């Protein structure tokens, strides 16, 4: 995701400082979907318009670190998109040295 944002910033010709910060950041990231582990599905709460439940969820997650909220990342690694990426890596269709993984 950092790569995508950097490419967008570069294409738009804006915010060189942010682009540089993203490119040099060496803190592991957990960008993606289905990363937060909790009993509720945040997207479902949002889509169903249950704002009170969403506020409660935001308050609850706001009291813990991002690492705690991500837990084991079970939801992410069990996602079909992740399995497709893993398969492509094994087949050599996608390589860790490919440009889009530069910030990983």
CSV table of N, CA, C and O in Angstrom, one decimal:
chain,number,residue,atom,x,y,z
A,1,UNK,N,0.8,-1.2,0.0
A,1,UNK,CA,0.0,0.0,0.0
A,1,UNK,C,0.9,1.3,0.0
A,1,UNK,O,0.5,2.2,-0.6
A,2,UNK,N,2.0,1.2,0.7
A,2,UNK,CA,2.9,2.4,0.7
A,2,UNK,C,3.3,2.7,-0.7
A,2,UNK,O,3.4,3.8,-1.1
A,3,UNK,N,3.6,1.6,-1.5
A,3,UNK,CA,4.1,1.8,-2.8
A,3,UNK,C,3.0,2.5,-3.7
A,3,UNK,O,3.3,3.4,-4.4
A,4,UNK,N,1.8,2.1,-3.5
A,4,UNK,CA,0.7,2.6,-4.3
A,4,UNK,C,0.5,4.1,-4.0
A,4,UNK,O,0.3,4.9,-4.9
A,5,UNK,N,0.5,4.4,-2.7
A,5,UNK,CA,0.4,5.8,-2.3
A,5,UNK,C,1.6,6.7,-2.8
A,5,UNK,O,1.4,7.8,-3.3
A,6,UNK,N,2.8,6.1,-2.7
A,6,UNK,CA,3.9,6.9,-3.3
A,6,UNK,C,3.8,7.1,-4.7
A,6,UNK,O,4.1,8.2,-5.2
A,7,UNK,N,3.4,6.1,-5.5
A,7,UNK,CA,3.2,6.2,-6.9
A,7,UNK,C,2.2,7.3,-7.2
A,7,UNK,O,2.3,8.1,-8.2
A,8,UNK,N,1.1,7.3,-6.5
A,8,UNK,CA,0.0,8.3,-6.7
A,8,UNK,C,0.5,9.7,-6.4
A,8,UNK,O,0.2,10.6,-7.1
A,9,UNK,N,1.3,9.8,-5.3
A,9,UNK,CA,1.9,11.2,-5.0
A,9,UNK,C,2.8,11.6,-6.0
A,9,UNK,O,2.8,12.8,-6.4
A,10,UNK,N,3.6,10.7,-6.5
A,10,UNK,CA,4.6,11.0,-7.6
A,10,UNK,C,3.9,11.4,-8.9
A,10,UNK,O,4.2,12.4,-9.5
A,11,UNK,N,2.8,10.7,-9.3
A,11,UNK,CA,2.1,11.0,-10.5
A,11,UNK,C,1.4,12.4,-10.4
A,11,UNK,O,1.3,13.1,-11.3
A,12,UNK,N,0.9,12.7,-9.2
A,12,UNK,CA,0.2,13.9,-8.9
A,12,UNK,C,1.2,15.1,-8.7
A,12,UNK,O,0.8,16.3,-8.8
A,13,UNK,N,2.5,14.7,-8.5
A,13,UNK,CA,3.5,15.8,-8.3
A,13,UNK,C,3.3,16.6,-7.0
A,13,UNK,O,3.5,17.7,-6.9
A,14,UNK,N,2.8,15.8,-6.0
A,14,UNK,CA,2.5,16.5,-4.7
A,14,UNK,C,3.2,15.8,-3.5
A,14,UNK,O,3.6,14.6,-3.6
A,15,UNK,N,3.4,16.5,-2.4
A,15,UNK,CA,3.8,16.1,-1.1
A,15,UNK,C,5.0,15.2,-1.2
A,15,UNK,O,5.0,14.0,-0.8
A,16,UNK,N,6.1,15.7,-1.7
A,16,UNK,CA,7.4,15.0,-1.7
A,16,UNK,C,7.8,14.6,-0.3
A,16,UNK,O,8.4,13.5,-0.2
A,17,UNK,N,7.6,15.4,0.7
A,17,UNK,CA,7.9,15.0,2.1
A,17,UNK,C,7.2,13.7,2.5
A,17,UNK,O,7.9,12.8,3.1
A,18,UNK,N,6.0,13.6,2.2
A,18,UNK,CA,5.2,12.3,2.6
A,18,UNK,C,5.8,11.2,1.8
A,18,UNK,O,6.0,10.1,2.3
A,19,UNK,N,6.0,11.4,0.5
A,19,UNK,CA,6.5,10.3,-0.4
A,19,UNK,C,7.9,9.8,0.2
A,19,UNK,O,8.1,8.6,0.3
A,20,UNK,N,8.8,10.8,0.6
A,20,UNK,CA,10.1,10.4,1.1
A,20,UNK,C,9.9,9.6,2.4
A,20,UNK,O,10.6,8.6,2.7
A,21,UNK,N,9.0,10.1,3.3
A,21,UNK,CA,8.7,9.4,4.6
A,21,UNK,C,8.2,8.0,4.4
A,21,UNK,O,8.7,7.1,5.0
A,22,UNK,N,7.3,7.8,3.4
A,22,UNK,CA,6.8,6.5,3.1
A,22,UNK,C,7.9,5.6,2.6
A,22,UNK,O,8.0,4.4,2.9
A,23,UNK,N,8.7,6.1,1.7
A,23,UNK,CA,9.8,5.3,1.1
A,23,UNK,C,10.9,4.9,2.1
A,23,UNK,O,11.5,3.9,1.9
A,24,UNK,N,11.1,5.7,3.1
A,24,UNK,CA,12.2,5.4,4.0
A,24,UNK,C,11.7,4.8,5.3
A,24,UNK,O,12.5,4.4,6.2
A,25,UNK,N,10.4,4.7,5.5
A,25,UNK,CA,9.8,4.1,6.7
A,25,UNK,C,10.2,2.6,6.8
A,25,UNK,O,9.9,1.9,5.9
A,26,UNK,N,10.8,2.2,7.9
A,26,UNK,CA,11.1,0.8,8.0
A,26,UNK,C,10.3,0.0,9.1
A,26,UNK,O,10.6,-1.1,9.4
A,27,UNK,N,9.3,0.7,9.6
A,27,UNK,CA,8.4,0.0,10.5
A,27,UNK,C,7.4,-0.9,9.8
A,27,UNK,O,6.8,-0.5,8.8
A,28,UNK,N,7.3,-2.2,10.2
A,28,UNK,CA,6.4,-3.1,9.5
A,28,UNK,C,5.0,-2.5,9.5
A,28,UNK,O,4.5,-1.9,10.4
A,29,UNK,N,4.4,-2.7,8.4
A,29,UNK,CA,3.0,-2.2,8.2
A,29,UNK,C,2.0,-3.3,8.2
A,29,UNK,O,2.3,-4.4,7.9
A,30,UNK,N,0.8,-3.0,8.5
A,30,UNK,CA,-0.3,-4.0,8.4
A,30,UNK,C,-1.4,-3.4,7.6
A,30,UNK,O,-2.6,-3.6,7.9
A,31,UNK,N,-1.1,-2.7,6.5
A,31,UNK,CA,-2.1,-2.1,5.7
A,31,UNK,C,-2.8,-3.2,5.0
A,31,UNK,O,-2.3,-4.2,4.6
A,32,UNK,N,-4.1,-3.0,4.8
A,32,UNK,CA,-4.8,-4.0,4.0
A,32,UNK,C,-6.2,-4.2,4.6
A,32,UNK,O,-6.6,-3.4,5.5
A,33,UNK,N,-7.0,-5.1,4.1
A,33,UNK,CA,-8.3,-5.3,4.6
A,33,UNK,C,-8.3,-6.5,5.5
A,33,UNK,O,-7.5,-7.4,5.4
A,34,UNK,N,-9.4,-6.6,6.3
A,34,UNK,CA,-9.6,-7.7,7.2
A,34,UNK,C,-8.4,-7.9,8.1
A,34,UNK,O,-8.0,-9.0,8.4
A,35,UNK,N,-7.8,-6.8,8.6
A,35,UNK,CA,-6.7,-6.9,9.5
A,35,UNK,C,-7.1,-6.9,11.0
A,35,UNK,O,-6.6,-7.6,11.8
A,36,UNK,N,-8.1,-6.0,11.3
A,36,UNK,CA,-8.5,-5.9,12.7
A,36,UNK,C,-9.3,-7.1,13.1
A,36,UNK,O,-10.2,-7.6,12.5
A,37,UNK,N,-8.8,-7.6,14.3
A,37,UNK,CA,-9.5,-8.8,14.9
A,37,UNK,C,-10.4,-8.3,16.0
A,37,UNK,O,-10.0,-7.7,17.0
A,38,UNK,N,-11.7,-8.6,15.8
A,38,UNK,CA,-12.7,-8.3,16.9
A,38,UNK,C,-13.9,-9.1,16.6
A,38,UNK,O,-14.1,-9.7,15.6
A,39,UNK,N,-14.8,-9.1,17.6
A,39,UNK,CA,-16.0,-9.9,17.5
A,39,UNK,C,-17.0,-9.3,16.4
A,39,UNK,O,-17.8,-10.0,15.9
A,40,UNK,N,-16.9,-8.0,16.2
A,40,UNK,CA,-17.8,-7.3,15.2
A,40,UNK,C,-17.1,-7.1,13.9
A,40,UNK,O,-15.9,-7.1,13.8
A,41,UNK,N,-17.8,-7.0,12.8
A,41,UNK,CA,-17.3,-6.7,11.5
A,41,UNK,C,-17.5,-5.2,11.3
A,41,UNK,O,-18.6,-4.8,11.0
A,42,UNK,N,-16.4,-4.5,11.4
A,42,UNK,CA,-16.5,-3.0,11.3
A,42,UNK,C,-17.2,-2.6,10.0
A,42,UNK,O,-18.0,-1.6,10.0
A,43,UNK,N,-16.8,-3.2,8.9
A,43,UNK,CA,-17.4,-2.8,7.6
A,43,UNK,C,-18.9,-3.1,7.6
A,43,UNK,O,-19.7,-2.2,7.1
A,44,UNK,N,-19.3,-4.2,8.1
A,44,UNK,CA,-20.8,-4.5,8.2
A,44,UNK,C,-21.5,-3.5,9.1
A,44,UNK,O,-22.6,-3.0,8.7
A,45,UNK,N,-20.9,-3.1,10.2
A,45,UNK,CA,-21.5,-2.1,11.1
A,45,UNK,C,-21.7,-0.8,10.3
A,45,UNK,O,-22.7,-0.1,10.4
A,46,UNK,N,-20.7,-0.4,9.5
A,46,UNK,CA,-20.7,0.8,8.8
A,46,UNK,C,-21.8,0.8,7.7
A,46,UNK,O,-22.6,1.7,7.5
A,47,UNK,N,-21.8,-0.3,6.9
A,47,UNK,CA,-22.7,-0.4,5.8
A,47,UNK,C,-24.2,-0.5,6.2
A,47,UNK,O,-25.0,-0.1,5.5
A,48,UNK,N,-24.4,-1.1,7.4
A,48,UNK,CA,-25.7,-1.2,7.9
A,48,UNK,C,-26.2,0.0,8.6
A,48,UNK,O,-27.3,0.0,9.1
A,49,UNK,N,-25.4,1.0,8.7
A,49,UNK,CA,-25.7,2.3,9.3
A,49,UNK,C,-26.0,2.3,10.8
A,49,UNK,O,-26.6,3.1,11.4
A,50,UNK,N,-25.4,1.3,11.5
A,50,UNK,CA,-25.5,1.2,12.9
A,50,UNK,C,-24.5,2.1,13.6
A,50,UNK,O,-23.5,1.6,14.1
A,51,UNK,N,-24.7,3.4,13.5
A,51,UNK,CA,-23.7,4.3,14.0
A,51,UNK,C,-23.3,4.2,15.4
A,51,UNK,O,-22.2,4.4,15.8
A,52,UNK,N,-24.3,3.9,16.2
A,52,UNK,CA,-24.0,3.7,17.7
A,52,UNK,C,-23.1,2.6,17.9
A,52,UNK,O,-22.1,2.7,18.7
A,53,UNK,N,-23.3,1.5,17.2
A,53,UNK,CA,-22.4,0.3,17.3
A,53,UNK,C,-21.0,0.7,16.8
A,53,UNK,O,-20.0,0.3,17.3
A,54,UNK,N,-21.0,1.5,15.7
A,54,UNK,CA,-19.7,1.9,15.1
A,54,UNK,C,-18.9,2.8,16.1
A,54,UNK,O,-17.7,2.6,16.3
A,55,UNK,N,-19.6,3.7,16.8
A,55,UNK,CA,-19.0,4.5,17.7
A,55,UNK,C,-18.4,3.7,18.9
A,55,UNK,O,-17.3,4.0,19.4
A,56,UNK,N,-19.1,2.7,19.3
A,56,UNK,CA,-18.7,1.8,20.4
A,56,UNK,C,-17.4,1.1,19.9
A,56,UNK,O,-16.4,0.9,20.7
A,57,UNK,N,-17.4,0.6,18.7
A,57,UNK,CA,-16.3,-0.1,18.2
A,57,UNK,C,-15.0,0.8,18.1
A,57,UNK,O,-13.9,0.4,18.5
A,58,UNK,N,-15.2,2.0,17.6
A,58,UNK,CA,-14.1,3.0,17.5
A,58,UNK,C,-13.6,3.3,18.9
A,58,UNK,O,-12.4,3.3,19.1
A,59,UNK,N,-14.5,3.4,19.9
A,59,UNK,CA,-14.0,3.7,21.3
A,59,UNK,C,-13.2,2.5,21.8
A,59,UNK,O,-12.1,2.7,22.4
A,60,UNK,N,-13.7,1.3,21.5
A,60,UNK,CA,-13.0,0.1,22.0
A,60,UNK,C,-11.7,-0.1,21.4
A,60,UNK,O,-10.7,-0.3,22.0
A,61,UNK,N,-11.6,0.1,20.1
A,61,UNK,CA,-10.3,-0.1,19.4
A,61,UNK,C,-9.4,1.0,19.6
A,61,UNK,O,-8.2,0.9,19.6
A,62,UNK,N,-9.9,2.2,19.9
A,62,UNK,CA,-9.1,3.4,20.2
A,62,UNK,C,-8.3,3.2,21.5
A,62,UNK,O,-7.3,3.9,21.7
A,63,UNK,N,-8.7,2.3,22.4
A,63,UNK,CA,-8.1,2.1,23.6
A,63,UNK,C,-7.0,1.1,23.6
A,63,UNK,O,-6.3,0.8,24.6
A,64,UNK,N,-6.7,0.5,22.4
A,64,UNK,CA,-5.6,-0.5,22.3
A,64,UNK,C,-4.7,-0.2,21.2
A,64,UNK,O,-5.0,0.6,20.3
A,65,UNK,N,-3.5,-0.8,21.2
A,65,UNK,CA,-2.5,-0.5,20.2
A,65,UNK,C,-2.9,-1.1,18.9
A,65,UNK,O,-3.7,-2.1,18.9
A,66,UNK,N,-2.4,-0.7,17.8
A,66,UNK,CA,-2.6,-1.2,16.5
A,66,UNK,C,-2.2,-2.7,16.4
A,66,UNK,O,-2.9,-3.5,15.9
A,67,UNK,N,-1.1,-3.0,17.1
A,67,UNK,CA,-0.6,-4.4,17.1
A,67,UNK,C,-1.6,-5.3,17.8
A,67,UNK,O,-1.8,-6.4,17.4
A,68,UNK,N,-2.2,-4.8,18.9
A,68,UNK,CA,-3.2,-5.6,19.6
A,68,UNK,C,-4.4,-5.8,18.8
A,68,UNK,O,-5.0,-6.9,18.7
A,69,UNK,N,-4.8,-4.7,18.1
A,69,UNK,CA,-6.0,-4.8,17.2
A,69,UNK,C,-5.9,-5.8,16.1
A,69,UNK,O,-6.8,-6.5,15.7
A,70,UNK,N,-4.6,-5.9,15.6
A,70,UNK,CA,-4.4,-6.8,14.5
A,70,UNK,C,-4.3,-8.3,14.9
A,70,UNK,O,-4.5,-9.2,14.1
A,71,UNK,N,-3.9,-8.5,16.1
A,71,UNK,CA,-3.8,-9.9,16.7
A,71,UNK,C,-2.9,-10.7,15.8
A,71,UNK,O,-1.8,-10.4,15.4
A,72,UNK,N,-3.4,-11.9,15.4
A,72,UNK,CA,-2.6,-12.8,14.6
A,72,UNK,C,-2.8,-12.6,13.1
A,72,UNK,O,-2.2,-13.2,12.3
A,73,UNK,N,-3.6,-11.6,12.8
A,73,UNK,CA,-4.0,-11.3,11.4
A,73,UNK,C,-4.6,-12.5,10.7
A,73,UNK,O,-4.5,-12.6,9.5
A,74,UNK,N,-5.3,-13.3,11.5
A,74,UNK,CA,-6.0,-14.5,10.9
A,74,UNK,C,-6.9,-14.2,9.8
A,74,UNK,O,-7.0,-14.8,8.8
A,75,UNK,N,-7.7,-13.1,10.0
A,75,UNK,CA,-8.7,-12.7,8.9
A,75,UNK,C,-8.0,-12.3,7.6
A,75,UNK,O,-8.5,-12.5,6.6
A,76,UNK,N,-6.8,-11.7,7.7
A,76,UNK,CA,-6.1,-11.3,6.5
A,76,UNK,C,-5.5,-12.5,5.8
A,76,UNK,O,-5.7,-12.6,4.6
A,77,UNK,N,-4.8,-13.4,6.5
A,77,UNK,CA,-4.2,-14.5,5.8
A,77,UNK,C,-5.1,-15.6,5.4
A,77,UNK,O,-4.8,-16.5,4.6
A,78,UNK,N,-6.4,-15.6,5.9
A,78,UNK,CA,-7.3,-16.5,5.4
A,78,UNK,C,-8.2,-16.0,4.3
A,78,UNK,O,-9.0,-16.7,3.7
A,79,UNK,N,-7.9,-14.8,3.9
A,79,UNK,CA,-8.7,-14.1,2.8
A,79,UNK,C,-8.3,-14.7,1.4
A,79,UNK,O,-7.1,-15.0,1.2
A,80,UNK,N,-9.3,-14.9,0.5
A,80,UNK,CA,-9.0,-15.5,-0.8
A,80,UNK,C,-8.0,-14.7,-1.6
A,80,UNK,O,-7.2,-15.3,-2.3
A,81,UNK,N,-7.9,-13.4,-1.4
A,81,UNK,CA,-7.0,-12.6,-2.2
A,81,UNK,C,-5.5,-12.9,-1.7
A,81,UNK,O,-4.6,-12.9,-2.5
A,82,UNK,N,-5.4,-13.1,-0.4
A,82,UNK,CA,-4.1,-13.5,0.1
A,82,UNK,C,-3.6,-14.8,-0.4
A,82,UNK,O,-2.5,-15.0,-0.8
A,83,UNK,N,-4.5,-15.8,-0.5
A,83,UNK,CA,-4.2,-17.1,-1.0
A,83,UNK,C,-3.8,-17.0,-2.5
A,83,UNK,O,-2.9,-17.8,-2.9
A,84,UNK,N,-4.5,-16.2,-3.2
A,84,UNK,CA,-4.1,-16.0,-4.7
A,84,UNK,C,-2.7,-15.4,-4.8
A,84,UNK,O,-1.9,-15.9,-5.6
A,85,UNK,N,-2.4,-14.4,-4.0
A,85,UNK,CA,-1.1,-13.8,-4.0
A,85,UNK,C,0.0,-14.9,-3.6
A,85,UNK,O,1.0,-15.0,-4.2
A,86,UNK,N,-0.3,-15.7,-2.6
A,86,UNK,CA,0.6,-16.7,-2.1
A,86,UNK,C,0.8,-17.7,-3.3
A,86,UNK,O,2.0,-18.2,-3.5
A,87,UNK,N,-0.2,-18.1,-3.9
A,87,UNK,CA,-0.1,-19.0,-5.1
A,87,UNK,C,0.8,-18.5,-6.2
A,87,UNK,O,1.6,-19.2,-6.7
A,88,UNK,N,0.6,-17.2,-6.5
A,88,UNK,CA,1.3,-16.6,-7.5
A,88,UNK,C,2.8,-16.4,-7.1
A,88,UNK,O,3.7,-16.6,-8.0
A,89,UNK,N,3.1,-16.2,-5.9
A,89,UNK,CA,4.5,-16.2,-5.4
A,89,UNK,C,5.1,-17.6,-5.6
A,89,UNK,O,6.2,-17.6,-6.1
A,90,UNK,N,4.4,-18.6,-5.2
A,90,UNK,CA,4.9,-20.0,-5.4
A,90,UNK,C,5.2,-20.3,-6.8
A,90,UNK,O,6.2,-21.0,-7.2
A,91,UNK,N,4.4,-19.8,-7.7
A,91,UNK,CA,4.5,-20.1,-9.1
A,91,UNK,C,5.5,-19.2,-9.8
A,91,UNK,O,5.9,-19.4,-11.0
A,92,UNK,N,6.0,-18.2,-9.1
A,92,UNK,CA,7.0,-17.3,-9.7
A,92,UNK,C,6.4,-16.2,-10.5
A,92,UNK,O,7.1,-15.5,-11.2
A,93,UNK,N,5.1,-16.1,-10.5
A,93,UNK,CA,4.4,-15.0,-11.3
A,93,UNK,C,4.6,-13.7,-10.7
A,93,UNK,O,4.5,-12.6,-11.3
A,94,UNK,N,4.8,-13.7,-9.3
A,94,UNK,CA,5.0,-12.5,-8.6
A,94,UNK,C,6.3,-12.8,-7.8
A,94,UNK,O,6.5,-13.9,-7.3
A,95,UNK,N,7.2,-11.8,-7.8
A,95,UNK,CA,8.5,-12.0,-7.1
A,95,UNK,C,8.7,-10.9,-6.0
A,95,UNK,O,8.3,-9.8,-6.2
A,96,UNK,N,9.2,-11.3,-4.9
A,96,UNK,CA,9.5,-10.3,-3.8
A,96,UNK,C,10.3,-9.1,-4.3
A,96,UNK,O,10.2,-8.0,-3.7
A,97,UNK,N,11.1,-9.3,-5.3
A,97,UNK,CA,12.0,-8.2,-5.8
A,97,UNK,C,11.3,-7.3,-6.8
A,97,UNK,O,11.8,-6.3,-7.2
A,98,UNK,N,10.0,-7.6,-7.1
A,98,UNK,CA,9.2,-6.8,-8.0
A,98,UNK,C,9.1,-5.4,-7.4
A,98,UNK,O,9.0,-5.2,-6.2
A,99,UNK,N,9.0,-4.4,-8.3
A,99,UNK,CA,9.0,-3.0,-7.9
A,99,UNK,C,7.9,-2.6,-6.9
A,99,UNK,O,8.2,-1.9,-5.9
A,100,UNK,N,6.7,-3.2,-7.0
A,100,UNK,CA,5.6,-2.9,-6.1
A,100,UNK,C,5.9,-3.3,-4.7
A,100,UNK,O,5.1,-2.9,-3.8
A,101,UNK,N,6.8,-4.2,-4.4
A,101,UNK,CA,7.1,-4.6,-3.1
A,101,UNK,C,8.3,-3.8,-2.4
A,101,UNK,O,8.8,-4.2,-1.4
A,102,UNK,N,8.7,-2.8,-3.1
A,102,UNK,CA,9.9,-2.0,-2.7
A,102,UNK,C,9.8,-1.6,-1.2
A,102,UNK,O,10.8,-1.5,-0.5
A,103,UNK,N,8.6,-1.3,-0.7
A,103,UNK,CA,8.5,-0.7,0.6
A,103,UNK,C,8.1,-1.8,1.6
A,103,UNK,O,7.7,-1.5,2.8
A,104,UNK,N,8.0,-3.0,1.2
A,104,UNK,CA,7.6,-4.1,2.1
A,104,UNK,C,8.6,-4.6,3.1
A,104,UNK,O,9.8,-4.5,2.8
